[in-house]
């Protein structure tokens, strides 16, 4: 068989990518050259917020310079010069698209082909908007799957524009901006990721899900129970913890104040608390979207959507009776499913914005889509306001609120999700050095939570969290 031009082009791009990767593994990291995708058809109109592709950012004069310092953990005012190189060398998001193909770049329990077969999908994952919306630039998921320009851009995975926004409106202007103002970002279509609240919301668009955004051309992002049952891993996310694990390609600094300054010691606690509120906001927005789509008769949106609920509400060991005891159920009727856990937001009275949703979803018969839709929209709006307030909160106020979550905030007999989320929060407080306590006290608290020994864990958490 004689290969056609497209086959040769794809093979050449793949070979170049392999050479780039191999070079980064065997020498000191420097500039990365990423093959340019084919451009749009001649004469085609380019909208204001069109995708440009990673190559628009990767030249040596922009973000494709040496990343040696960043890759070794040193960040300074020149980090931006090699941020694209750093991303290409280490960021796990570069592998996102490969998971939709028959050659995933990391181990998987179920391949995309197996998942799509079990879901009876008429198209492969590389052409299904439900998959592309989070495994590539979400703004390209709903586009024509056969357009070679779009196909090439999707194959870049979750790249620069997936998080920063399509670059055609800001690629040139952002090099001359004198201040990092949200107004300039919004006008040009660039996401202000220097704001940790917007940063969290951007991550959560895929790591929880999000409604469609027709203005930006973004398809709905909804990884539901059908996908989980077919083999897709469930989404298990904590913004502060994932942020810690992500290889940094930027210098972290405060830019929402008057002039850039280094982040203070409370930053990890800020990431944690803002991230928890942003996650509850994202969950309410997705719930509202599911309700709206179910009300409109969308055949892909059953009601109730089982992915809304805590997995262990159904998937648990039957011989253990503690889940039916009043201490574990709280105000839930016997037999009612527990809504998803976003500790401490869904657990405490302090976060009243989400309580109407929790109460309605945890009735013996969960609320119908006609009732829950407006409630979820209202809760999301209130949580969005709270998120923005926390971003601008003084350090002392943020410290107080972060600590307060641990003082009597773990009631009943918590299930597995709460266990893990308490550990993530405790780790964030320890990293932020907000609590002046011997390391041994943290170790004992971690150990008690891991063993699910809550009789010992509660007083330890209370002692650590009190000033």
Coordinates of C-alpha atoms in Angstrom, one line a residue:
X1 CA 0.0 0.0 0.0
X2 CA 1.4 3.4 -0.9
X3 CA 1.1 5.9 1.9
X4 CA -0.8 9.1 1.1
X5 CA 0.3 12.7 1.9
X6 CA -1.7 12.8 5.1
X7 CA -0.2 9.6 6.4
X8 CA 3.3 10.9 5.6
X9 CA 2.6 14.2 7.4
X10 CA 1.2 12.5 10.5
X11 CA 4.2 10.1 10.5
X12 CA 6.6 12.9 10.2
X13 CA 5.0 14.9 13.0
X14 CA 5.0 11.8 15.3
X15 CA 8.7 11.1 14.5
X16 CA 9.6 14.7 15.3
X17 CA 7.7 14.5 18.6
X18 CA 9.5 11.3 19.6
X19 CA 12.9 12.9 18.8
X20 CA 12.0 15.9 20.9
X21 CA 11.0 13.7 23.8
X22 CA 14.1 11.5 23.5
X23 CA 16.3 14.6 23.4
X24 CA 14.8 15.9 26.6
X25 CA 15.5 12.7 28.4
X26 CA 19.2 12.5 27.3
X27 CA 20.4 16.1 27.6
X28 CA 20.0 19.2 29.6
X29 CA 16.5 20.6 28.7
X30 CA 16.6 23.4 26.2
X31 CA 14.3 24.8 23.5
X32 CA 11.7 22.5 22.1
X33 CA 10.6 22.6 18.5
X34 CA 7.0 21.5 18.0
X35 CA 5.8 20.7 14.5
X36 CA 3.3 23.2 13.3
X37 CA -0.2 21.8 12.5
X38 CA -1.7 22.4 9.0
X39 CA -3.3 25.8 8.9
X40 CA -7.0 26.6 8.2
X41 CA -8.2 26.6 4.6
X42 CA -7.1 29.6 2.5
X43 CA -9.5 32.5 2.9
X44 CA -11.3 31.0 5.9
X45 CA -12.5 33.5 8.4
X46 CA -10.7 33.4 11.8
X47 CA -12.9 34.3 14.7
X48 CA -11.6 36.5 17.5
X49 CA -11.1 33.6 19.9
X50 CA -9.8 31.0 17.5
X51 CA -7.3 28.3 18.4
X52 CA -3.7 28.9 17.2
X53 CA -2.0 25.7 18.5
X54 CA 1.0 25.2 20.8
X55 CA 3.4 26.3 18.1
X56 CA 2.1 29.8 18.5
X57 CA 3.7 29.8 22.0
X58 CA 6.8 27.6 21.5
X59 CA 9.3 29.7 19.6
X60 CA 12.6 30.4 21.3
X61 CA 11.7 34.1 21.3
X62 CA 8.5 33.3 23.3
X63 CA 8.1 30.4 25.7
X64 CA 10.3 27.8 23.9
X65 CA 13.6 28.7 25.5
X66 CA 15.6 26.6 28.0
X67 CA 13.6 25.2 30.9
X68 CA 16.6 23.8 32.8
X69 CA 16.1 26.0 35.9
X70 CA 12.3 25.4 36.1
X71 CA 12.8 21.6 35.6
X72 CA 15.3 21.7 38.5
X73 CA 12.8 23.6 40.7
X74 CA 14.3 27.1 40.4
X75 CA 11.8 29.8 39.4
X76 CA 12.6 33.5 38.7
X77 CA 11.5 36.4 36.5
X78 CA 12.8 34.6 33.4
X79 CA 10.8 31.4 34.0
X80 CA 8.2 32.4 31.4
X81 CA 10.8 32.2 28.6
X82 CA 11.0 28.4 28.9
X83 CA 7.5 27.7 30.2
X84 CA 6.5 26.0 26.9
X85 CA 9.6 23.8 27.0
X86 CA 8.9 22.8 30.6
X87 CA 5.3 21.9 29.7
X88 CA 6.4 19.8 26.8
X89 CA 9.0 18.0 28.9
X90 CA 7.1 17.1 32.0
X91 CA 3.4 18.1 32.1
X92 CA 1.1 15.0 32.2
X93 CA -1.6 16.9 30.2
X94 CA 0.6 16.4 27.1
X95 CA -0.5 12.7 27.2
X96 CA -4.3 13.5 27.4
X97 CA -5.1 12.9 23.8
X98 CA -3.1 9.7 23.6
X99 CA -5.5 8.1 26.0
X100 CA -8.2 8.3 23.3
X101 CA -6.0 6.3 20.9
X102 CA -4.8 2.7 20.7
X103 CA -1.4 3.8 22.0
X104 CA -2.0 5.5 25.4
X105 CA 1.2 7.0 26.8
X106 CA 0.5 5.7 30.3
X107 CA -1.0 2.5 31.7
X108 CA -4.8 2.2 31.6
X109 CA -7.2 -0.4 33.0
X110 CA -9.6 0.0 30.0
X111 CA -8.7 1.4 26.7
X112 CA -10.7 4.1 25.0
X113 CA -11.8 1.6 22.3
X114 CA -13.1 -0.8 25.0
X115 CA -15.0 2.0 26.7
X116 CA -16.5 3.2 23.5
X117 CA -17.5 -0.3 22.5
X118 CA -19.3 -0.8 25.9
X119 CA -21.1 2.5 25.4
X120 CA -22.2 1.5 21.9
X121 CA -20.7 4.7 20.5
X122 CA -21.0 5.0 16.7
X123 CA -17.6 6.9 16.5
X124 CA -14.2 6.4 18.1
X125 CA -13.1 8.4 21.1
X126 CA -10.9 10.6 18.9
X127 CA -14.1 11.9 17.2
X128 CA -16.5 11.9 20.1
X129 CA -17.1 15.4 21.7
X130 CA -17.7 13.8 25.1
X131 CA -14.1 12.6 25.1
X132 CA -12.4 15.4 23.2
X133 CA -13.9 18.0 25.5
X134 CA -11.4 17.0 28.2
X135 CA -8.7 15.2 26.4
X136 CA -7.9 18.1 24.1
X137 CA -8.8 21.7 23.8
X138 CA -12.4 21.9 24.9
X139 CA -13.1 24.6 22.4
X140 CA -12.4 22.2 19.5
X141 CA -14.5 19.3 20.7
X142 CA -17.7 20.3 18.9
X143 CA -16.0 21.2 15.7
X144 CA -15.9 19.2 12.4
X145 CA -14.0 16.0 13.3
X146 CA -12.7 15.6 9.7
X147 CA -11.1 19.1 9.4
X148 CA -7.4 18.3 9.2
X149 CA -6.5 21.6 11.0
X150 CA -8.8 20.8 13.9
X151 CA -7.7 17.2 14.0
X152 CA -4.0 18.3 14.2
X153 CA -4.8 20.8 17.0
X154 CA -6.7 18.1 19.0
X155 CA -3.7 15.8 18.8
X156 CA -1.7 18.4 20.8
X157 CA -3.6 17.2 23.9
X158 CA -4.5 19.5 26.7
X159 CA -2.1 22.3 25.6
X160 CA -1.6 26.0 26.2
X161 CA -5.0 27.2 24.9
X162 CA -6.9 24.5 26.8
X163 CA -6.2 26.4 30.0
X164 CA -5.2 29.9 28.9
X165 CA -8.0 30.3 26.3
X166 CA -7.8 30.3 22.5
X167 CA -5.0 32.6 21.5
X168 CA -5.9 34.4 18.3
X169 CA -7.2 37.4 20.3
X170 CA -4.3 37.7 22.7
X171 CA -1.2 36.1 21.1
X172 CA 0.2 39.5 20.1
X173 CA -1.4 41.9 22.6
X174 CA -0.3 40.0 25.7
X175 CA 3.4 40.7 24.9
X176 CA 2.8 44.4 25.5
X177 CA 0.4 44.4 28.5
X178 CA 1.8 46.6 31.3
X179 CA -0.5 45.2 34.0
X180 CA -2.3 41.9 34.5
X181 CA -5.8 43.2 34.6
X182 CA -8.8 41.0 34.2
X183 CA -10.4 43.5 31.9
X184 CA -7.6 43.1 29.3
X185 CA -7.7 39.3 29.6
X186 CA -11.4 39.1 29.2
X187 CA -11.4 41.4 26.1
X188 CA -8.8 39.3 24.4
X189 CA -10.2 35.9 25.4
X190 CA -7.4 35.0 27.8
X191 CA -8.1 33.2 31.1
X192 CA -6.6 35.1 34.1
X193 CA -4.9 32.1 35.7
X194 CA -3.0 34.4 38.1
X195 CA -6.3 34.5 40.0
X196 CA -6.3 31.2 41.9
X197 CA -10.1 31.2 41.9
X198 CA -10.2 31.3 38.1
X199 CA -7.3 28.8 38.0
X200 CA -9.3 26.4 40.1
X201 CA -12.4 26.9 38.1
X202 CA -10.5 26.2 34.9
X203 CA -9.1 22.9 36.2
X204 CA -12.5 21.9 37.5
X205 CA -14.1 22.4 34.1
X206 CA -12.6 19.0 33.3
X207 CA -11.8 17.4 36.6
X208 CA -15.4 17.8 37.7
X209 CA -17.3 18.8 34.6
X210 CA -19.0 21.9 33.2
X211 CA -22.0 23.1 31.2
X212 CA -21.6 23.9 27.5
X213 CA -20.3 27.4 26.8
X214 CA -21.7 28.3 23.3
X215 CA -20.0 31.7 23.3
X216 CA -16.6 30.1 23.5
X217 CA -17.6 27.1 21.4
X218 CA -17.1 24.7 24.3
X219 CA -19.1 21.5 24.4
X220 CA -20.6 20.2 27.6
X221 CA -18.1 18.3 29.8
X222 CA -19.9 15.6 31.6
X223 CA -18.2 12.3 32.6
X224 CA -21.2 10.5 33.8
X225 CA -22.0 7.1 35.4
X226 CA -22.4 5.4 32.0
X227 CA -18.7 6.2 31.3
X228 CA -17.6 5.0 34.7
X229 CA -19.5 1.8 34.3
X230 CA -17.9 1.4 30.8
X231 CA -14.4 1.6 32.4
X232 CA -13.5 5.3 32.7
X233 CA -11.9 6.1 36.1
X234 CA -14.1 8.1 38.3
X235 CA -13.0 11.7 38.9
X236 CA -11.3 12.1 42.2
X237 CA -9.8 15.6 42.5
X238 CA -8.4 18.1 45.1
X239 CA -7.2 21.3 43.6
X240 CA -4.4 22.0 46.2
X241 CA -3.0 18.4 46.0
X242 CA -3.1 18.2 42.1
X243 CA -1.6 21.7 42.0
X244 CA 1.3 20.5 44.2
X245 CA 1.9 17.5 42.0
X246 CA 1.8 19.5 38.7
X247 CA 5.3 20.3 37.3
X248 CA 5.4 24.1 37.5
X249 CA 6.1 26.1 34.3
X250 CA 5.5 29.5 35.9
X251 CA 6.8 31.7 38.7
X252 CA 4.2 31.8 41.4
X253 CA 3.5 35.4 42.5
X254 CA 0.7 37.6 43.7
X255 CA -0.6 39.7 40.8
X256 CA -4.1 40.7 42.0
X257 CA -2.5 43.2 44.4
X258 CA -0.7 46.4 43.6
X259 CA 2.4 45.0 41.8
X260 CA 3.8 41.5 41.7
X261 CA 5.1 40.0 44.9
X262 CA 6.0 36.5 46.1
X263 CA 3.2 34.3 47.5
X264 CA 3.1 34.2 51.3
X265 CA 3.3 31.1 53.5
X266 CA -0.5 30.8 53.5
X267 CA -0.7 30.0 49.8
X268 CA -1.3 26.2 50.1
X269 CA -4.1 26.8 52.6
X270 CA -5.5 29.4 50.2
X271 CA -5.3 26.9 47.3
X272 CA -7.1 24.3 49.4
X273 CA -10.0 26.4 50.7
X274 CA -10.6 28.2 47.5
X275 CA -10.3 24.9 45.6
X276 CA -12.9 23.2 47.9
X277 CA -15.4 26.0 47.4
X278 CA -14.7 26.1 43.6
X279 CA -15.3 22.4 43.4
X280 CA -18.7 22.7 45.1
X281 CA -19.5 25.5 42.7
X282 CA -18.5 23.4 39.7
X283 CA -20.5 20.5 41.0
X284 CA -23.6 22.7 41.4
X285 CA -23.1 24.1 37.9
X286 CA -22.8 20.6 36.4
X287 CA -25.9 19.4 38.4
X288 CA -27.9 22.4 37.0
X289 CA -26.7 21.6 33.5
X290 CA -27.8 18.0 33.9
X291 CA -31.2 19.0 35.2
X292 CA -31.7 21.5 32.3
X293 CA -30.7 18.8 29.7
X294 CA -32.9 16.2 31.3
X295 CA -35.8 18.6 31.3
X296 CA -35.2 19.3 27.6
X297 CA -35.4 15.5 26.9
X298 CA -31.7 14.9 26.1
X299 CA -31.4 11.2 25.6
X300 CA -27.9 11.1 26.9
X301 CA -28.9 12.7 30.3
X302 CA -31.0 10.3 32.4
X303 CA -32.4 11.5 35.7
X304 CA -31.3 11.1 38.3
X305 CA -27.7 10.9 37.2
X306 CA -26.0 8.3 39.4
X307 CA -22.6 10.0 39.2
X308 CA -24.1 12.8 41.3
X309 CA -24.0 10.6 44.4
X310 CA -21.3 9.4 46.6
X311 CA -20.0 6.1 45.1
X312 CA -20.0 4.3 48.4
X313 CA -23.7 5.0 48.9
X314 CA -24.2 1.9 46.7
X315 CA -20.7 0.4 46.4
X316 CA -19.9 -0.7 49.9
X317 CA -19.5 -3.8 52.1
X318 CA -23.0 -4.9 53.2
X319 CA -21.8 -6.6 56.4
X320 CA -20.8 -3.2 57.8
X321 CA -23.9 -1.7 59.4
X322 CA -22.5 1.7 60.4
X323 CA -23.8 3.5 57.3
X324 CA -27.4 3.1 58.5
X325 CA -26.7 4.4 62.0
X326 CA -27.9 8.0 62.8
X327 CA -24.3 9.2 63.5
X328 CA -23.4 8.4 59.9
X329 CA -26.6 9.4 58.2
X330 CA -27.1 12.8 59.9
X331 CA -30.4 14.2 58.7
X332 CA -30.6 11.8 55.7
X333 CA -33.6 9.5 55.8
X334 CA -32.8 5.8 56.1
X335 CA -32.1 4.5 52.6
X336 CA -31.5 7.9 51.0
X337 CA -28.4 8.2 48.9
X338 CA -25.6 10.5 50.0
X339 CA -24.8 13.3 47.6
X340 CA -21.2 13.6 46.5
X341 CA -18.7 14.6 49.2
X342 CA -16.8 17.9 48.9
X343 CA -15.5 18.2 52.4
X344 CA -15.8 20.5 54.3
X345 CA -18.2 22.5 52.0
X346 CA -20.9 19.8 51.9
X347 CA -20.5 18.8 55.6
X348 CA -20.7 22.0 57.6
X349 CA -23.3 24.7 58.3
X350 CA -20.6 27.3 57.7
X351 CA -21.1 26.8 53.9
X352 CA -24.8 27.4 53.8
X353 CA -24.8 28.2 50.1
X354 CA -24.8 24.5 49.2
X355 CA -27.2 23.3 51.8
X356 CA -30.4 23.6 49.7
X357 CA -28.9 21.3 47.1
X358 CA -27.6 18.8 49.6
X359 CA -30.9 18.6 51.3
X360 CA -32.9 18.2 48.1
X361 CA -30.6 15.5 46.7
X362 CA -30.5 13.5 49.9
X363 CA -34.2 13.1 50.4
X364 CA -35.7 9.6 50.3
X365 CA -36.7 10.4 46.7
X366 CA -34.1 12.8 45.2
X367 CA -35.5 16.1 43.8
X368 CA -36.7 16.1 40.3
X369 CA -34.9 18.1 37.6
X370 CA -37.6 20.7 37.6
X371 CA -36.9 21.5 41.3
X372 CA -33.2 20.9 41.5
X373 CA -32.2 23.0 38.5
X374 CA -33.1 26.4 39.9
X375 CA -31.6 25.4 43.4
X376 CA -28.3 24.3 41.8
X377 CA -28.1 27.5 39.7
X378 CA -28.6 29.6 42.9
X379 CA -26.1 27.7 44.9
X380 CA -23.5 27.9 42.2
X381 CA -23.9 31.7 42.1
X382 CA -23.5 32.0 45.8
X383 CA -20.5 29.8 45.9
X384 CA -18.9 31.8 43.0
X385 CA -19.3 34.9 45.1
X386 CA -17.7 33.2 48.1
X387 CA -14.8 31.9 45.9
X388 CA -14.1 35.4 44.8
X389 CA -14.2 36.8 48.3
X390 CA -11.8 34.1 49.5
X391 CA -9.3 35.0 46.7
X392 CA -9.3 38.6 48.0
X393 CA -9.4 37.7 51.7
X394 CA -6.6 38.9 54.1
X395 CA -4.2 36.2 55.1
X396 CA -5.4 36.2 58.7
X397 CA -9.0 35.7 57.7
X398 CA -8.0 32.8 55.4
X399 CA -6.0 31.2 58.1
X400 CA -8.9 31.4 60.5
X401 CA -11.4 29.9 58.0
X402 CA -9.0 27.1 57.0
X403 CA -8.4 26.1 60.6
X404 CA -12.1 26.3 61.5
X405 CA -13.0 23.6 59.0
X406 CA -11.0 21.1 61.2
X407 CA -12.5 22.1 64.5
X408 CA -15.4 19.7 65.1
X409 CA -15.9 19.6 61.3
X410 CA -15.7 15.8 60.9
X411 CA -18.9 14.4 62.4
X412 CA -20.5 10.9 62.5
X413 CA -18.5 8.1 61.0
X414 CA -17.0 9.5 57.8
X415 CA -16.9 7.4 54.6
X416 CA -13.9 6.9 52.4
X417 CA -14.2 10.2 50.4
X418 CA -14.2 12.3 53.5
X419 CA -11.2 10.4 54.8
X420 CA -9.2 11.3 51.8
X421 CA -10.3 14.9 51.6
X422 CA -9.5 15.5 55.3
X423 CA -6.0 14.1 54.6
X424 CA -5.6 16.4 51.6
X425 CA -6.7 19.4 53.7
X426 CA -4.4 18.5 56.6
X427 CA -1.5 18.2 54.2
X428 CA -2.2 21.6 52.7
X429 CA -2.2 23.2 56.2
X430 CA 1.1 21.5 57.1
X431 CA 2.7 22.6 53.8
X432 CA 1.6 26.2 54.4
X433 CA 3.2 26.3 57.8
X434 CA 0.2 28.0 59.3
X435 CA 0.2 25.8 62.4
X436 CA 3.2 25.9 64.7
X437 CA 3.1 22.4 66.0
X438 CA 5.7 19.6 66.3
X439 CA 5.8 17.3 63.2
X440 CA 4.9 14.4 65.4
X441 CA 1.5 15.8 66.1
X442 CA 0.8 15.9 62.3
X443 CA 2.1 12.4 62.0
X444 CA -0.3 11.1 64.6
X445 CA -3.2 12.8 63.1
X446 CA -2.4 11.5 59.6
X447 CA -2.0 8.0 61.0
X448 CA -5.3 8.1 62.9
X449 CA -7.2 9.3 59.8
X450 CA -5.6 6.7 57.6
X451 CA -6.6 4.0 60.0
X452 CA -10.1 5.5 60.2
X453 CA -9.7 5.7 64.0
X454 CA -11.9 8.8 64.3
X455 CA -12.1 8.6 68.1
X456 CA -8.4 9.4 68.1
X457 CA -8.4 11.6 65.0
X458 CA -10.9 14.2 66.1
X459 CA -9.1 15.5 69.2
X460 CA -5.8 15.5 67.3
X461 CA -7.4 17.5 64.4
X462 CA -9.0 19.9 66.9
X463 CA -5.7 20.5 68.7
X464 CA -3.8 21.1 65.4
X465 CA -6.4 23.5 64.1
X466 CA -6.9 25.7 67.1
X467 CA -4.6 28.8 67.4

